[in-house]
Amino acid sequence: MSDAIFDQLLATRPEAKSIDYAQRAVDYLRSLTHPKSGDPFQLDPWQEDIVRRIYGPRRADGTRIVKNVYLLIPKGNRKTSLASALIMLHSKGPERVLGGELLSAASDRKQARLVFSEVAGLIDPDWEFMPNAGMAAKKIDDARGAKIRSNSNKIIFPQGISYEAISSEAGGAHGKTPALMIADEVHAWHKRDPRGLWKALRAGLNKTTGALCIVASTAGRGQDNLCWDIFDYARRVASGEIEDPATVAILYETDKDADWRDERTWLAVNPGLSCDPPYPDLEGLRQYAREVEHRPIERGDFKQLHLNVWLDQSAQPFVDMKIYDAGAEPPIDLLSLVAEPCWLAVDLSSNDDLTVIVACWRNPDDPEGYIVWPWFFCPEDNLARKAEKDHVPYPLWAEQGYIEPTPGNVVDFRAVEDKIRDLCETFDVREIAIDPHLARNTLNNLTEDGYPATEMRQGWVTSAPCIKELERAIIGRRLRHGGNPALRWNFSNIAAVTDKAGNIQFHKEKSRDKIDGAVACWMAVGRASAGDAGQSIYSDPGISVADLVW
């Protein structure tokens, strides 16, 4: 349908003076032709509901109330098709704005190209099948009125309106002032600086009156990333905790404790399965489920991508992070622990890792429980670089007091040593357990000055009983940690390796993952357990030396 015909249709509608904006958007989307089938664009009921919730609410002057839309939808439910149709709505449809700049941002160039190709196909159904589709600019007849620039993923429309597909790995968001921005699969935005890209895009949106931001993604992993931050806010809006009429949050997600094998669970979170014909392919899902039943390492992918279960960072987690999170409350009052026996554990790092001191107390209100508190250190000059490399917000954590930056580009061990001395002056420190790797000088300095420093190596014989005690405390909800986000990230990174006797050792799943805080935790808890009992933890009758051999 041409612009002129559509505008004429609007003018002759009975409600022209009092426009039904939601119906207007629905009518336009249904006037499009699907690029692959040539049939009218299929706007299914669940998609129509989203469109109405976005474009229906208006102020008295007709301006749209909704500015932010958060869609959490499993893979295969045609998010890309809906996104491309909404781009058409804002480029050639009734939501177009003179000179409007439209953007879609994806995780990489390949994903960005998918959205771009769908939009190009809606303009010209033959576009992707033409042999010259890759030329710099393909002129389309005046009725379609657009130029597709394939090599730059850009389309120029009449009235100064343009659309561009960019990727998070390429950047290019600075200086943009989009009237519409669609952020696609944000859970996969890991390259370059995803938070920087997001800030640049949001800053551009704020410059444009009536701008609309739509985030469409499947679930991610871990909580220390941009996608979690975005959808954590969306959940709070959806639950009513935050009142924000400018935000629409539509979250098709599954609780991690739900039965992933139950097809009723699949239907509840895959809206396309209720359509005719259904999508994604139900038989394909059934086959995939049968396979992962016997391939546990891939089961997490099935849950994340097809059921929108938000997973922990590691595919081989040490403990359920939901149980771990119970230890964040009640808040910890360090002043109340000044007179309590305290054990310190220190894990000094190489240049790339975090250095951490963890203090541990036996809980005065629970003889079987522990209270831990970490102090993290990171070179000040490396904060921004490490944030980009590790995909975690080190600068923000430093600003919030969870990480102490030390001068220079390597960890200042003197600053760490000074902190240990300060802690010994403040608390009743009974022992300072230090991994001697990289820490020989620190260990000698403290020992010579009369501090109770001792070596604690990290092999199986040492670690297994301590980790078992830490696991017992967490599972029993007897470990209080105050909710420190850096420590939580460390625990979520653990890939737990178990031997035939059930002994556990901590490993990192990826080289960029850090587990230093979790390691210092088992060291501190192990020494607190042994110290409080007045005997070595290795005297536990349930643990034999044979059990500690891999």
PDB file of C-alpha atoms in Angstrom, residues 248-449:
ATOM      1  CA  VAL A 248       5.712  -1.704  28.774  1.00  0.00           C
ATOM      2  CA  ALA A 249       7.272  -4.913  30.104  1.00  0.00           C
ATOM      3  CA  ILE A 250       6.199  -8.169  28.452  1.00  0.00           C
ATOM      4  CA  LEU A 251       8.168 -11.066  29.916  1.00  0.00           C
ATOM      5  CA  TYR A 252       7.674 -14.614  28.704  1.00  0.00           C
ATOM      6  CA  GLU A 253      10.012 -16.418  31.102  1.00  0.00           C
ATOM      7  CA  THR A 254      10.130 -19.638  33.094  1.00  0.00           C
ATOM      8  CA  ASP A 255      11.086 -20.072  36.731  1.00  0.00           C
ATOM      9  CA  LYS A 256      14.314 -22.060  36.959  1.00  0.00           C
ATOM     10  CA  ASP A 257      12.575 -24.626  39.185  1.00  0.00           C
ATOM     11  CA  ALA A 258       9.836 -25.372  36.620  1.00  0.00           C
ATOM     12  CA  ASP A 259       9.754 -28.751  34.876  1.00  0.00           C
ATOM     13  CA  TRP A 260      11.581 -28.109  31.612  1.00  0.00           C
ATOM     14  CA  ARG A 261      10.287 -31.396  30.142  1.00  0.00           C
ATOM     15  CA  ASP A 262       6.609 -30.415  30.540  1.00  0.00           C
ATOM     16  CA  GLU A 263       5.155 -29.182  27.247  1.00  0.00           C
ATOM     17  CA  ARG A 264       2.687 -27.056  29.185  1.00  0.00           C
ATOM     18  CA  THR A 265       5.722 -25.071  30.329  1.00  0.00           C
ATOM     19  CA  TRP A 266       6.786 -24.663  26.709  1.00  0.00           C
ATOM     20  CA  LEU A 267       3.330 -23.393  25.729  1.00  0.00           C
ATOM     21  CA  ALA A 268       3.225 -20.910  28.592  1.00  0.00           C
ATOM     22  CA  VAL A 269       6.345 -19.035  27.457  1.00  0.00           C
ATOM     23  CA  ASN A 270       6.363 -19.568  23.676  1.00  0.00           C
ATOM     24  CA  PRO A 271       3.399 -17.487  22.455  1.00  0.00           C
ATOM     25  CA  GLY A 272       3.944 -18.639  18.880  1.00  0.00           C
ATOM     26  CA  LEU A 273       3.075 -22.228  19.826  1.00  0.00           C
ATOM     27  CA  SER A 274      -0.562 -21.131  20.281  1.00  0.00           C
ATOM     28  CA  CYS A 275      -0.780 -19.798  16.712  1.00  0.00           C
ATOM     29  CA  ASP A 276      -1.834 -21.467  13.486  1.00  0.00           C
ATOM     30  CA  PRO A 277       0.520 -22.705  12.220  1.00  0.00           C
ATOM     31  CA  PRO A 278       2.522 -22.910  15.460  1.00  0.00           C
ATOM     32  CA  TYR A 279       6.099 -21.685  15.806  1.00  0.00           C
ATOM     33  CA  PRO A 280       8.777 -22.537  16.746  1.00  0.00           C
ATOM     34  CA  ASP A 281       8.644 -26.085  15.385  1.00  0.00           C
ATOM     35  CA  LEU A 282       7.073 -28.206  18.143  1.00  0.00           C
ATOM     36  CA  GLU A 283       8.502 -31.475  16.832  1.00  0.00           C
ATOM     37  CA  GLY A 284      11.917 -29.857  16.698  1.00  0.00           C
ATOM     38  CA  LEU A 285      11.603 -28.824  20.347  1.00  0.00           C
ATOM     39  CA  ARG A 286      10.541 -32.339  21.315  1.00  0.00           C
ATOM     40  CA  GLN A 287      13.547 -33.840  19.571  1.00  0.00           C
ATOM     41  CA  TYR A 288      15.907 -31.314  21.167  1.00  0.00           C
ATOM     42  CA  ALA A 289      14.429 -32.062  24.606  1.00  0.00           C
ATOM     43  CA  ARG A 290      14.962 -35.812  24.095  1.00  0.00           C
ATOM     44  CA  GLU A 291      18.595 -35.194  23.181  1.00  0.00           C
ATOM     45  CA  VAL A 292      19.453 -32.911  26.114  1.00  0.00           C
ATOM     46  CA  GLU A 293      17.840 -35.395  28.482  1.00  0.00           C
ATOM     47  CA  HIS A 294      20.971 -37.444  27.847  1.00  0.00           C
ATOM     48  CA  ARG A 295      23.373 -34.531  27.261  1.00  0.00           C
ATOM     49  CA  PRO A 296      23.171 -32.477  30.470  1.00  0.00           C
ATOM     50  CA  ILE A 297      25.850 -30.057  29.309  1.00  0.00           C
ATOM     51  CA  GLU A 298      23.413 -28.761  26.621  1.00  0.00           C
ATOM     52  CA  ARG A 299      20.371 -28.729  28.878  1.00  0.00           C
ATOM     53  CA  GLY A 300      21.116 -25.191  30.016  1.00  0.00           C
ATOM     54  CA  ASP A 301      21.015 -23.974  26.413  1.00  0.00           C
ATOM     55  CA  PHE A 302      17.581 -25.527  25.940  1.00  0.00           C
ATOM     56  CA  LYS A 303      16.274 -23.871  29.096  1.00  0.00           C
ATOM     57  CA  GLN A 304      17.825 -20.494  28.311  1.00  0.00           C
ATOM     58  CA  LEU A 305      16.965 -20.182  24.636  1.00  0.00           C
ATOM     59  CA  HIS A 306      13.617 -21.972  24.406  1.00  0.00           C
ATOM     60  CA  LEU A 307      12.120 -21.538  27.894  1.00  0.00           C
ATOM     61  CA  ASN A 308      13.701 -18.204  28.858  1.00  0.00           C
ATOM     62  CA  VAL A 309      15.157 -19.555  32.090  1.00  0.00           C
ATOM     63  CA  TRP A 310      17.697 -17.025  33.312  1.00  0.00           C
ATOM     64  CA  LEU A 311      20.752 -19.163  34.124  1.00  0.00           C
ATOM     65  CA  ASP A 312      23.674 -18.750  36.443  1.00  0.00           C
ATOM     66  CA  GLN A 313      27.030 -17.858  34.913  1.00  0.00           C
ATOM     67  CA  SER A 314      28.469 -21.375  35.057  1.00  0.00           C
ATOM     68  CA  ALA A 315      27.179 -24.494  33.325  1.00  0.00           C
ATOM     69  CA  GLN A 316      28.576 -26.538  36.249  1.00  0.00           C
ATOM     70  CA  PRO A 317      27.572 -24.379  39.230  1.00  0.00           C
ATOM     71  CA  PHE A 318      28.818 -25.010  42.732  1.00  0.00           C
ATOM     72  CA  VAL A 319      25.457 -24.176  44.326  1.00  0.00           C
ATOM     73  CA  ASP A 320      22.095 -22.863  43.187  1.00  0.00           C
ATOM     74  CA  MET A 321      22.596 -19.094  43.126  1.00  0.00           C
ATOM     75  CA  LYS A 322      19.012 -18.608  44.280  1.00  0.00           C
ATOM     76  CA  ILE A 323      19.968 -20.374  47.515  1.00  0.00           C
ATOM     77  CA  TYR A 324      23.225 -18.420  47.707  1.00  0.00           C
ATOM     78  CA  ASP A 325      21.277 -15.147  47.382  1.00  0.00           C
ATOM     79  CA  ALA A 326      19.348 -15.953  50.568  1.00  0.00           C
ATOM     80  CA  GLY A 327      22.517 -15.008  52.452  1.00  0.00           C
ATOM     81  CA  ALA A 328      22.244 -11.371  51.405  1.00  0.00           C
ATOM     82  CA  GLU A 329      19.770 -10.711  54.215  1.00  0.00           C
ATOM     83  CA  PRO A 330      19.716  -9.522  56.921  1.00  0.00           C
ATOM     84  CA  PRO A 331      22.337  -6.782  56.403  1.00  0.00           C
ATOM     85  CA  ILE A 332      25.673  -7.297  58.140  1.00  0.00           C
ATOM     86  CA  ASP A 333      26.729  -4.875  60.875  1.00  0.00           C
ATOM     87  CA  LEU A 334      30.527  -5.100  60.988  1.00  0.00           C
ATOM     88  CA  LEU A 335      30.691  -3.058  64.204  1.00  0.00           C
ATOM     89  CA  SER A 336      28.749  -5.776  66.007  1.00  0.00           C
ATOM     90  CA  LEU A 337      31.514  -8.262  65.105  1.00  0.00           C
ATOM     91  CA  VAL A 338      34.474  -6.318  66.483  1.00  0.00           C
ATOM     92  CA  ALA A 339      34.759  -8.507  69.601  1.00  0.00           C
ATOM     93  CA  GLU A 340      34.015 -11.820  67.823  1.00  0.00           C
ATOM     94  CA  PRO A 341      36.842 -14.206  66.819  1.00  0.00           C
ATOM     95  CA  CYS A 342      37.768 -13.532  63.192  1.00  0.00           C
ATOM     96  CA  TRP A 343      39.661 -15.462  60.534  1.00  0.00           C
ATOM     97  CA  LEU A 344      41.127 -13.804  57.433  1.00  0.00           C
ATOM     98  CA  ALA A 345      41.909 -15.445  54.098  1.00  0.00           C
ATOM     99  CA  VAL A 346      43.983 -13.725  51.416  1.00  0.00           C
ATOM    100  CA  ASP A 347      44.217 -14.557  47.711  1.00  0.00           C
ATOM    101  CA  LEU A 348      46.827 -12.338  46.063  1.00  0.00           C
ATOM    102  CA  SER A 349      46.521 -12.067  42.304  1.00  0.00           C
ATOM    103  CA  SER A 350      48.535 -11.714  39.179  1.00  0.00           C
ATOM    104  CA  ASN A 351      47.972  -8.520  37.213  1.00  0.00           C
ATOM    105  CA  ASP A 352      44.822  -9.866  35.511  1.00  0.00           C
ATOM    106  CA  ASP A 353      42.947 -11.202  38.537  1.00  0.00           C
ATOM    107  CA  LEU A 354      41.240  -9.613  41.494  1.00  0.00           C
ATOM    108  CA  THR A 355      43.014  -9.636  44.830  1.00  0.00           C
ATOM    109  CA  VAL A 356      40.754 -10.289  47.781  1.00  0.00           C
ATOM    110  CA  ILE A 357      40.730 -10.485  51.557  1.00  0.00           C
ATOM    111  CA  VAL A 358      37.794 -12.339  53.093  1.00  0.00           C
ATOM    112  CA  ALA A 359      37.009 -12.126  56.797  1.00  0.00           C
ATOM    113  CA  CYS A 360      34.947 -14.868  58.420  1.00  0.00           C
ATOM    114  CA  TRP A 361      33.221 -14.995  61.790  1.00  0.00           C
ATOM    115  CA  ARG A 362      31.159 -17.737  63.381  1.00  0.00           C
ATOM    116  CA  ASN A 363      27.641 -16.310  63.541  1.00  0.00           C
ATOM    117  CA  PRO A 364      26.938 -15.272  67.168  1.00  0.00           C
ATOM    118  CA  ASP A 365      23.232 -15.982  66.590  1.00  0.00           C
ATOM    119  CA  ASP A 366      23.781 -19.342  64.878  1.00  0.00           C
ATOM    120  CA  PRO A 367      26.602 -21.603  66.131  1.00  0.00           C
ATOM    121  CA  GLU A 368      26.421 -23.607  62.883  1.00  0.00           C
ATOM    122  CA  GLY A 369      26.567 -20.553  60.639  1.00  0.00           C
ATOM    123  CA  TYR A 370      29.160 -18.125  59.280  1.00  0.00           C
ATOM    124  CA  ILE A 371      29.374 -14.457  58.362  1.00  0.00           C
ATOM    125  CA  VAL A 372      31.801 -13.440  55.623  1.00  0.00           C
ATOM    126  CA  TRP A 373      32.834 -10.041  54.311  1.00  0.00           C
ATOM    127  CA  PRO A 374      35.157  -9.454  51.327  1.00  0.00           C
ATOM    128  CA  TRP A 375      37.511  -6.626  50.406  1.00  0.00           C
ATOM    129  CA  PHE A 376      38.427  -6.668  46.696  1.00  0.00           C
ATOM    130  CA  PHE A 377      41.374  -4.843  45.121  1.00  0.00           C
ATOM    131  CA  CYS A 378      42.040  -4.010  41.470  1.00  0.00           C
ATOM    132  CA  PRO A 379      44.595  -1.726  39.774  1.00  0.00           C
ATOM    133  CA  GLU A 380      43.001   1.666  39.217  1.00  0.00           C
ATOM    134  CA  ASP A 381      44.467   2.072  35.723  1.00  0.00           C
ATOM    135  CA  ASN A 382      42.945  -1.249  34.613  1.00  0.00           C
ATOM    136  CA  LEU A 383      39.352  -0.810  35.773  1.00  0.00           C
ATOM    137  CA  ALA A 384      37.888   0.266  32.420  1.00  0.00           C
ATOM    138  CA  ARG A 385      39.949  -2.254  30.425  1.00  0.00           C
ATOM    139  CA  LYS A 386      39.006  -5.110  32.747  1.00  0.00           C
ATOM    140  CA  ALA A 387      35.342  -4.083  32.612  1.00  0.00           C
ATOM    141  CA  GLU A 388      35.420  -4.454  28.822  1.00  0.00           C
ATOM    142  CA  LYS A 389      37.443  -7.679  28.924  1.00  0.00           C
ATOM    143  CA  ASP A 390      35.483  -9.443  31.693  1.00  0.00           C
ATOM    144  CA  HIS A 391      32.057  -7.935  30.855  1.00  0.00           C
ATOM    145  CA  VAL A 392      31.437  -6.806  34.435  1.00  0.00           C
ATOM    146  CA  PRO A 393      31.038  -3.264  35.829  1.00  0.00           C
ATOM    147  CA  TYR A 394      34.313  -2.819  37.762  1.00  0.00           C
ATOM    148  CA  PRO A 395      34.134   1.012  37.663  1.00  0.00           C
ATOM    149  CA  LEU A 396      30.596   0.934  39.078  1.00  0.00           C
ATOM    150  CA  TRP A 397      31.605  -1.513  41.812  1.00  0.00           C
ATOM    151  CA  ALA A 398      34.540   0.724  42.681  1.00  0.00           C
ATOM    152  CA  GLU A 399      32.213   3.728  42.867  1.00  0.00           C
ATOM    153  CA  GLN A 400      29.862   1.767  45.141  1.00  0.00           C
ATOM    154  CA  GLY A 401      32.714   0.705  47.435  1.00  0.00           C
ATOM    155  CA  TYR A 402      32.746  -3.001  46.550  1.00  0.00           C
ATOM    156  CA  ILE A 403      36.236  -2.791  44.977  1.00  0.00           C
ATOM    157  CA  GLU A 404      39.157  -0.722  46.229  1.00  0.00           C
ATOM    158  CA  PRO A 405      41.234   0.615  43.308  1.00  0.00           C
ATOM    159  CA  THR A 406      44.989   0.671  44.007  1.00  0.00           C
ATOM    160  CA  PRO A 407      47.285   3.170  42.243  1.00  0.00           C
ATOM    161  CA  GLY A 408      48.945   2.092  38.998  1.00  0.00           C
ATOM    162  CA  ASN A 409      48.346  -0.764  36.585  1.00  0.00           C
ATOM    163  CA  VAL A 410      49.253  -3.678  38.868  1.00  0.00           C
ATOM    164  CA  VAL A 411      47.824  -4.602  42.258  1.00  0.00           C
ATOM    165  CA  ASP A 412      49.691  -2.744  44.985  1.00  0.00           C
ATOM    166  CA  PHE A 413      50.474  -5.543  47.458  1.00  0.00           C
ATOM    167  CA  ARG A 414      51.527  -2.942  50.023  1.00  0.00           C
ATOM    168  CA  ALA A 415      48.001  -1.525  50.028  1.00  0.00           C
ATOM    169  CA  VAL A 416      46.639  -5.039  50.563  1.00  0.00           C
ATOM    170  CA  GLU A 417      49.125  -5.667  53.366  1.00  0.00           C
ATOM    171  CA  ASP A 418      48.181  -2.357  54.997  1.00  0.00           C
ATOM    172  CA  LYS A 419      44.508  -3.390  54.854  1.00  0.00           C
ATOM    173  CA  ILE A 420      45.320  -6.692  56.578  1.00  0.00           C
ATOM    174  CA  ARG A 421      47.095  -4.800  59.349  1.00  0.00           C
ATOM    175  CA  ASP A 422      44.117  -2.430  59.709  1.00  0.00           C
ATOM    176  CA  LEU A 423      41.736  -5.365  59.986  1.00  0.00           C
ATOM    177  CA  CYS A 424      43.903  -6.943  62.659  1.00  0.00           C
ATOM    178  CA  GLU A 425      43.749  -3.691  64.602  1.00  0.00           C
ATOM    179  CA  THR A 426      39.946  -3.539  64.265  1.00  0.00           C
ATOM    180  CA  PHE A 427      38.875  -7.161  64.729  1.00  0.00           C
ATOM    181  CA  ASP A 428      39.883 -10.079  66.935  1.00  0.00           C
ATOM    182  CA  VAL A 429      41.847 -11.809  64.167  1.00  0.00           C
ATOM    183  CA  ARG A 430      42.921 -15.309  65.172  1.00  0.00           C
ATOM    184  CA  GLU A 431      44.589 -16.332  61.936  1.00  0.00           C
ATOM    185  CA  ILE A 432      45.506 -14.956  58.489  1.00  0.00           C
ATOM    186  CA  ALA A 433      45.439 -17.768  55.925  1.00  0.00           C
ATOM    187  CA  ILE A 434      47.438 -16.888  52.793  1.00  0.00           C
ATOM    188  CA  ASP A 435      47.974 -18.833  49.596  1.00  0.00           C
ATOM    189  CA  PRO A 436      51.784 -18.618  49.359  1.00  0.00           C
ATOM    190  CA  HIS A 437      51.700 -18.338  45.547  1.00  0.00           C
ATOM    191  CA  LEU A 438      52.715 -14.730  44.774  1.00  0.00           C
ATOM    192  CA  ALA A 439      52.498 -13.908  48.496  1.00  0.00           C
ATOM    193  CA  ARG A 440      55.825 -14.995  49.995  1.00  0.00           C
ATOM    194  CA  ASN A 441      56.941 -11.436  50.775  1.00  0.00           C
ATOM    195  CA  THR A 442      53.589 -10.473  52.272  1.00  0.00           C
ATOM    196  CA  LEU A 443      53.552 -13.647  54.375  1.00  0.00           C
ATOM    197  CA  ASN A 444      57.093 -13.015  55.650  1.00  0.00           C
ATOM    198  CA  ASN A 445      56.412  -9.341  56.420  1.00  0.00           C
ATOM    199  CA  LEU A 446      53.324 -10.126  58.481  1.00  0.00           C
ATOM    200  CA  THR A 447      54.981 -13.024  60.306  1.00  0.00           C
ATOM    201  CA  GLU A 448      58.056 -10.984  61.188  1.00  0.00           C
ATOM    202  CA  ASP A 449      55.822  -8.280  62.682  1.00  0.00           C
TER     203      ASP A 449
END
